PDB file of C-alpha atoms in Angstrom:
ATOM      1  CA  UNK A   1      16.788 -24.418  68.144  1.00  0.00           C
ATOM      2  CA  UNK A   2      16.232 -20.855  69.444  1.00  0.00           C
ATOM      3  CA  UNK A   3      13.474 -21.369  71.209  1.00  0.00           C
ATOM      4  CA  UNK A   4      15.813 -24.062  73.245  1.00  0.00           C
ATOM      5  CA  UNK A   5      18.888 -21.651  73.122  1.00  0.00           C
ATOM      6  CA  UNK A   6      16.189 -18.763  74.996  1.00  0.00           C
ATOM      7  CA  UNK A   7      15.051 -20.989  77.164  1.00  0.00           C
ATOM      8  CA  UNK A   8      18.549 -21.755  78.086  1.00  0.00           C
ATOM      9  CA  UNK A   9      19.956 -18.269  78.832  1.00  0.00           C
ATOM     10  CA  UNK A  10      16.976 -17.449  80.819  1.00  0.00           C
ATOM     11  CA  UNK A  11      17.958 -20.567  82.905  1.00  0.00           C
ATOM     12  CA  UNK A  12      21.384 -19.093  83.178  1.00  0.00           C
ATOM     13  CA  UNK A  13      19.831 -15.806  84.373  1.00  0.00           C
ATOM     14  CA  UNK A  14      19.603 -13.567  81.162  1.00  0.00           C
ATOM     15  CA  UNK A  15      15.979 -12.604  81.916  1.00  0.00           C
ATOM     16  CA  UNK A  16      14.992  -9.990  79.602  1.00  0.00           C
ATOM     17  CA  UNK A  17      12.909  -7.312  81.304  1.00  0.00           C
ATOM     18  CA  UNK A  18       9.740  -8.195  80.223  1.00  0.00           C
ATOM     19  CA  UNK A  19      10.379 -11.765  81.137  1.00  0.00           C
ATOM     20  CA  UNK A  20      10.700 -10.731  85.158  1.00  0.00           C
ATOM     21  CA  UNK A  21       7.184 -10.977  87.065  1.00  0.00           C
ATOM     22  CA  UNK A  22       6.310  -8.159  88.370  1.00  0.00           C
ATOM     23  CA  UNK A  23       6.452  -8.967  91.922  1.00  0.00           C
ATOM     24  CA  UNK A  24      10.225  -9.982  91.399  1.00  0.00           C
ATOM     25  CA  UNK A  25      10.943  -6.814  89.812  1.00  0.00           C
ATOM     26  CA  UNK A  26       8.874  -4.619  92.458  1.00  0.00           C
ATOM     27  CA  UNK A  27      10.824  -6.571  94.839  1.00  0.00           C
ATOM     28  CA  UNK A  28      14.496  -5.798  93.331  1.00  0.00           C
ATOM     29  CA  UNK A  29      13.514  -2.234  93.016  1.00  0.00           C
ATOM     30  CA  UNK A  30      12.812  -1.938  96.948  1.00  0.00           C
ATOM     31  CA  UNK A  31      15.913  -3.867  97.890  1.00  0.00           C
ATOM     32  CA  UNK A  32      18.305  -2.064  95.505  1.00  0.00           C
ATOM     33  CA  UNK A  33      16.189   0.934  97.110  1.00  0.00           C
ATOM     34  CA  UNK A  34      17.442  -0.400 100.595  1.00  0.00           C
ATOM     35  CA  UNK A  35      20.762  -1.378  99.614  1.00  0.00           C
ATOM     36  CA  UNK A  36      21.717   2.187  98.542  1.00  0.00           C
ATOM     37  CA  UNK A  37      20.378   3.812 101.757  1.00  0.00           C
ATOM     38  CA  UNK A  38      22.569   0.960 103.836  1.00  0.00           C
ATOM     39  CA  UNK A  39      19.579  -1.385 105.248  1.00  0.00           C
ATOM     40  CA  UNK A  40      21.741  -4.012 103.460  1.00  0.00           C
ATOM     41  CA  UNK A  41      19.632  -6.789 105.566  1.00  0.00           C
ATOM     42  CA  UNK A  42      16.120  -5.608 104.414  1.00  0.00           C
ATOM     43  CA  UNK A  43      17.683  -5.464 101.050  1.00  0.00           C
ATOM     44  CA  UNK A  44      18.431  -9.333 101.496  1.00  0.00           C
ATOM     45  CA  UNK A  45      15.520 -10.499 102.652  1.00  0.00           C
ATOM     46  CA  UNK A  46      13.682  -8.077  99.468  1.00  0.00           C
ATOM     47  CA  UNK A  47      16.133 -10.409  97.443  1.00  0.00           C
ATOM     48  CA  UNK A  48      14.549 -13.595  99.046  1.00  0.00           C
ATOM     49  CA  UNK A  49      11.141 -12.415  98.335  1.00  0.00           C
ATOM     50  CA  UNK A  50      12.240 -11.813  94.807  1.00  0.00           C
ATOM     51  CA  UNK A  51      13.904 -15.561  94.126  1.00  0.00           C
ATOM     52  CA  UNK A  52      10.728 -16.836  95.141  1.00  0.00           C
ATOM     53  CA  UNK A  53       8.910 -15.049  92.937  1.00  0.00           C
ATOM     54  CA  UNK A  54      11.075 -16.043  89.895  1.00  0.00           C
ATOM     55  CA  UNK A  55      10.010 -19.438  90.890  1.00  0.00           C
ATOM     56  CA  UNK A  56      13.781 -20.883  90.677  1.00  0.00           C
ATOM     57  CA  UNK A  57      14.734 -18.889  87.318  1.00  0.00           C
ATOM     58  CA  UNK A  58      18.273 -16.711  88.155  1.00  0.00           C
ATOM     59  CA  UNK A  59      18.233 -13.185  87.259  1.00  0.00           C
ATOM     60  CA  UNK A  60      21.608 -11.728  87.284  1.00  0.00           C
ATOM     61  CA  UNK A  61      21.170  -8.378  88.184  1.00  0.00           C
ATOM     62  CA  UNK A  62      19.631 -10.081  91.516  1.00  0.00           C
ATOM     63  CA  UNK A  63      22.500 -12.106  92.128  1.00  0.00           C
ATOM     64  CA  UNK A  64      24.692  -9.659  91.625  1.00  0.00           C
ATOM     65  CA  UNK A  65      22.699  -7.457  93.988  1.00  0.00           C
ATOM     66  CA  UNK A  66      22.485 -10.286  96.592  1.00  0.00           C
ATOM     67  CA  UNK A  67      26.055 -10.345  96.461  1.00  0.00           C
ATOM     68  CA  UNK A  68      26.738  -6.877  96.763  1.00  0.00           C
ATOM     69  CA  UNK A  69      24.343  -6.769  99.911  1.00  0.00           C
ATOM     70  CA  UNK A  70      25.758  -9.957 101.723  1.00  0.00           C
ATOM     71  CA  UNK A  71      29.542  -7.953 101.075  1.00  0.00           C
ATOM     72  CA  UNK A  72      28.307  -4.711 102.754  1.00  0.00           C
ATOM     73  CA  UNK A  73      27.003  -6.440 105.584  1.00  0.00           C
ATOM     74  CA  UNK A  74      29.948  -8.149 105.831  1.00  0.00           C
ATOM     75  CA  UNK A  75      31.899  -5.087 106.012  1.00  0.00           C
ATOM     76  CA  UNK A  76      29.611  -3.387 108.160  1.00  0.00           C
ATOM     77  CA  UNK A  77      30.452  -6.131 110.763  1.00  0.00           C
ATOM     78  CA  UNK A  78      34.141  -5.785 110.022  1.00  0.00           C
ATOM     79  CA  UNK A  79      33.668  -2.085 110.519  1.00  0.00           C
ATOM     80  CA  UNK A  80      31.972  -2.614 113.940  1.00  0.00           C
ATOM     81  CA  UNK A  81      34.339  -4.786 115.033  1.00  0.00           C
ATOM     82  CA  UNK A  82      37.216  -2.114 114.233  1.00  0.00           C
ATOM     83  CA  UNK A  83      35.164   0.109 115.934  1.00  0.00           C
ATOM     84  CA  UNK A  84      35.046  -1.971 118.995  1.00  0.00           C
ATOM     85  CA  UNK A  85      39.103  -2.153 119.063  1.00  0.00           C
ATOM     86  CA  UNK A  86      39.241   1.803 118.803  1.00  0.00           C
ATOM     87  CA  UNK A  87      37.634   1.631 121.768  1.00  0.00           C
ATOM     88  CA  UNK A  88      39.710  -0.799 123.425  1.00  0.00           C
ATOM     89  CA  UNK A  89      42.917   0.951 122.379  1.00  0.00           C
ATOM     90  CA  UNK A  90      43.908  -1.697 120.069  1.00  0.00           C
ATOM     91  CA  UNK A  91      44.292  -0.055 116.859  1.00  0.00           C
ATOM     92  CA  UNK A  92      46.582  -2.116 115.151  1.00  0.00           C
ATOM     93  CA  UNK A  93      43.480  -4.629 115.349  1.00  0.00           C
ATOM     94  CA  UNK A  94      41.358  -1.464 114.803  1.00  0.00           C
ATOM     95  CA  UNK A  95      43.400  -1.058 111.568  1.00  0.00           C
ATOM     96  CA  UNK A  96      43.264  -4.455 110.505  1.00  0.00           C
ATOM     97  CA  UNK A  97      39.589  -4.337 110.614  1.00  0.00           C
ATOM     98  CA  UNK A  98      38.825  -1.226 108.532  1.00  0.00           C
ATOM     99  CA  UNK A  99      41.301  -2.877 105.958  1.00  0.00           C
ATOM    100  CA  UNK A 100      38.954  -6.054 106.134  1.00  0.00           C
ATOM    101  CA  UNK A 101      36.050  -3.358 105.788  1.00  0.00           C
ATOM    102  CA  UNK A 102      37.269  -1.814 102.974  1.00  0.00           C
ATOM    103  CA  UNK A 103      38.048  -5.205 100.759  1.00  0.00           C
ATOM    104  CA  UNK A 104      34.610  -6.015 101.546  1.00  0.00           C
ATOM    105  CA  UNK A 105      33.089  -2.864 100.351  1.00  0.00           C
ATOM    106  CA  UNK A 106      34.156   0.513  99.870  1.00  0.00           C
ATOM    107  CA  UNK A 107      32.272   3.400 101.611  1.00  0.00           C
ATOM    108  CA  UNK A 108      33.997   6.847 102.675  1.00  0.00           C
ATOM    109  CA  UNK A 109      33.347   6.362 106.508  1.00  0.00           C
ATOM    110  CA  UNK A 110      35.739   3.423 106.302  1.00  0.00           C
ATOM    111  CA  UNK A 111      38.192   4.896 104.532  1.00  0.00           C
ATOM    112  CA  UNK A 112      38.180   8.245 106.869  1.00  0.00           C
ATOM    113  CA  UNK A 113      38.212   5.397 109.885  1.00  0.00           C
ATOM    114  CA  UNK A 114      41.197   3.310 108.801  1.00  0.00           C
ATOM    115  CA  UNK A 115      42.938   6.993 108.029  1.00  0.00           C
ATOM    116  CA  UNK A 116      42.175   8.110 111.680  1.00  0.00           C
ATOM    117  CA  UNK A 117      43.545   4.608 112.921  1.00  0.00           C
ATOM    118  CA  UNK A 118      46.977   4.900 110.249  1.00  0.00           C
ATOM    119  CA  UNK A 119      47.549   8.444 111.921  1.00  0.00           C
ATOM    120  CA  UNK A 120      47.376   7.599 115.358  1.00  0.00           C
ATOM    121  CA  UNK A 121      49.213   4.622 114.548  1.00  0.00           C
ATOM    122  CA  UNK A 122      52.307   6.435 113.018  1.00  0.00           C
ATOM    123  CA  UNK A 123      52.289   9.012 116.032  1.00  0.00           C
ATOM    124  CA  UNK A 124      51.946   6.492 118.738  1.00  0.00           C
ATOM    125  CA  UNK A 125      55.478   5.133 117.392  1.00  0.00           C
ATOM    126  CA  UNK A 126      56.746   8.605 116.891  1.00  0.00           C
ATOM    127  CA  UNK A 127      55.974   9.089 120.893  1.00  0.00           C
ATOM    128  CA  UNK A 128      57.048   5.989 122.048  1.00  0.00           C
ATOM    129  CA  UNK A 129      60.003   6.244 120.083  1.00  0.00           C
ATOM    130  CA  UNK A 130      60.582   9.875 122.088  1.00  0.00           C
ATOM    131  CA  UNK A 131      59.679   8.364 125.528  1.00  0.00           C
ATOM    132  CA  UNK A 132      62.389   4.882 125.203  1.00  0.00           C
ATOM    133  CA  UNK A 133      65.137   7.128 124.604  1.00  0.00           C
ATOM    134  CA  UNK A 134      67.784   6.311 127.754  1.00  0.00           C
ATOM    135  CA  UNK A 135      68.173  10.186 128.982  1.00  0.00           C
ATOM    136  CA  UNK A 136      68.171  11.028 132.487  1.00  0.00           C
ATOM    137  CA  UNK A 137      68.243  15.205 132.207  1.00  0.00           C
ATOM    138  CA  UNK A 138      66.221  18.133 131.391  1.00  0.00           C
ATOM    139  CA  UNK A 139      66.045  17.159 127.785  1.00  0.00           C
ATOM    140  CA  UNK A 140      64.130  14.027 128.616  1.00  0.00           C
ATOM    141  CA  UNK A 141      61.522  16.370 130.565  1.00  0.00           C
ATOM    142  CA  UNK A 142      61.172  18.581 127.660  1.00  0.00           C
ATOM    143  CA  UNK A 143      60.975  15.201 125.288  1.00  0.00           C
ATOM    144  CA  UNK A 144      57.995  14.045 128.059  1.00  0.00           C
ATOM    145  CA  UNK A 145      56.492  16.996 127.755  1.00  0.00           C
ATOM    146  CA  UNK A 146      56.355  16.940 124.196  1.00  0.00           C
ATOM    147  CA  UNK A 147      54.827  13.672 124.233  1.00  0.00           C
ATOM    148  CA  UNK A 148      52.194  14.511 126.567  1.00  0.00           C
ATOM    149  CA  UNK A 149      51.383  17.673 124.137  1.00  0.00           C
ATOM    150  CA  UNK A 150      51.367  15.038 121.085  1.00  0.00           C
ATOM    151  CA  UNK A 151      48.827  12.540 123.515  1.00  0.00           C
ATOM    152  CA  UNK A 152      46.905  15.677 123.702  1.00  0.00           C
ATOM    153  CA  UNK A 153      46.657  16.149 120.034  1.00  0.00           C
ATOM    154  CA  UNK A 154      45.529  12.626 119.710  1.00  0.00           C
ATOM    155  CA  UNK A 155      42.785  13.118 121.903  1.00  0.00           C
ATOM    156  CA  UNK A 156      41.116  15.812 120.048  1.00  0.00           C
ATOM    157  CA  UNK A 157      41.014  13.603 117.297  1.00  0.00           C
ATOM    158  CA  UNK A 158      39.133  10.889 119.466  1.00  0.00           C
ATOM    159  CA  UNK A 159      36.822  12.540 121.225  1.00  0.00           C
ATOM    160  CA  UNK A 160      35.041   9.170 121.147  1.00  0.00           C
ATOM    161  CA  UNK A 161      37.496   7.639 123.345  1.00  0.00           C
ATOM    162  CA  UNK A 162      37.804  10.288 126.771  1.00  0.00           C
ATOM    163  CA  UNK A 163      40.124   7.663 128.401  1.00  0.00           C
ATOM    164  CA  UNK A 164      42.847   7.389 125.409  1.00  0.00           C
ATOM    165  CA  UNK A 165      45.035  10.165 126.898  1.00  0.00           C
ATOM    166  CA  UNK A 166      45.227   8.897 130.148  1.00  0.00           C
ATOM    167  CA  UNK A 167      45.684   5.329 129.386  1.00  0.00           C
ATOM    168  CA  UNK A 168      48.108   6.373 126.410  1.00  0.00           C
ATOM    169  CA  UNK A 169      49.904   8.427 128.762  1.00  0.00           C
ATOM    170  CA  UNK A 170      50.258   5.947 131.752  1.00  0.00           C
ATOM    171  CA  UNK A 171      51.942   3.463 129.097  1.00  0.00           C
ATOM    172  CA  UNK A 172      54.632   5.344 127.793  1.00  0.00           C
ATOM    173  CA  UNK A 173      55.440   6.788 131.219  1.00  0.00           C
ATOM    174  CA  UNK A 174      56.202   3.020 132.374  1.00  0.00           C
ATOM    175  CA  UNK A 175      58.713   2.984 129.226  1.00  0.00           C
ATOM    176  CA  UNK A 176      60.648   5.965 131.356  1.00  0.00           C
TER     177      UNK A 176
END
């Protein structure tokens, strides 16, 4: 009976160590290697190379591992694709995406890029919400002016995107 029982949880994928070929295990070490220096797709195709050394038995920790690497790509995509929305000027969709990122898996240059996104977010509104008001006089040029200075601000902060001010700046000017 626990011959039958063994034979069963190393089906399910409780392998102890000694059980794992070597090749399998040479091949989890360089793809959790690869995983943790972000070369998530290396680390799956490591994975790949592993399964077929463990001749259809599951191993846990490499499922779990596989998993993990298939997230991170995932989110590296997501992250790209926020990326490509900065760019654009879209950053509510730029927003969305580090969000997607971030559910995905969690790594500090996606949290710093959905903060960067939040803030210029919340001081977008705070500038349009300067430029709609319906005043005609010198306190409306002192408002626009105060604007521009906050657009200015914003573009230090993306000096990845050189044409934010003057796109930024052309849109709220229309709101005049």
């Amino acid at each position: 009976v626990r011959a039958k029982d063994r034979l069963e949880d190393i089906r399910k994928g409780s392998l102890p160590e000694s059980a794992i070929p070597p090749e399998a295990g040479m091949c989890y070490g360089r793809a959790l290697s690869l995983f943790r220096r972000g070369l998530y797709k290396e680390a799956i195709e490591q994975i790949r190379l592993a399964n077929e050394s463990l001749e259809g038995i599951n191993w846990d920790r490499l499922a779990a591992l596989r998993n993990d690497a298939i997230a991170a790509l995932q989110a590296e995509e997501a992250y790209e694709e926020g990326y490509r929305a900065e760019q654009a000027g879209h950053w509510e969709k730029a927003k969305q995406a580090y969000e997607s990122a971030i559910a995905l898996h969690s790594a500090p240059k996606f949290h710093q890029a959905l903060s960067e996104a939040q803030d210029i977010i919340r001081r977008l509104n705070e500038l349009q919400s300067i430029l709609k008001k319906p005043s005609r006089n010198i306190a409306e040029a002192r408002m626009l002016l105060e604007a521009k200075k906050g657009l200015e601000e914003l573009e230090e902060l993306r000096p990845r995107n050189p044409g934010f001010i003057r796109s930024a700046f052309s849109m709220f000017c229309k709101c005049m």
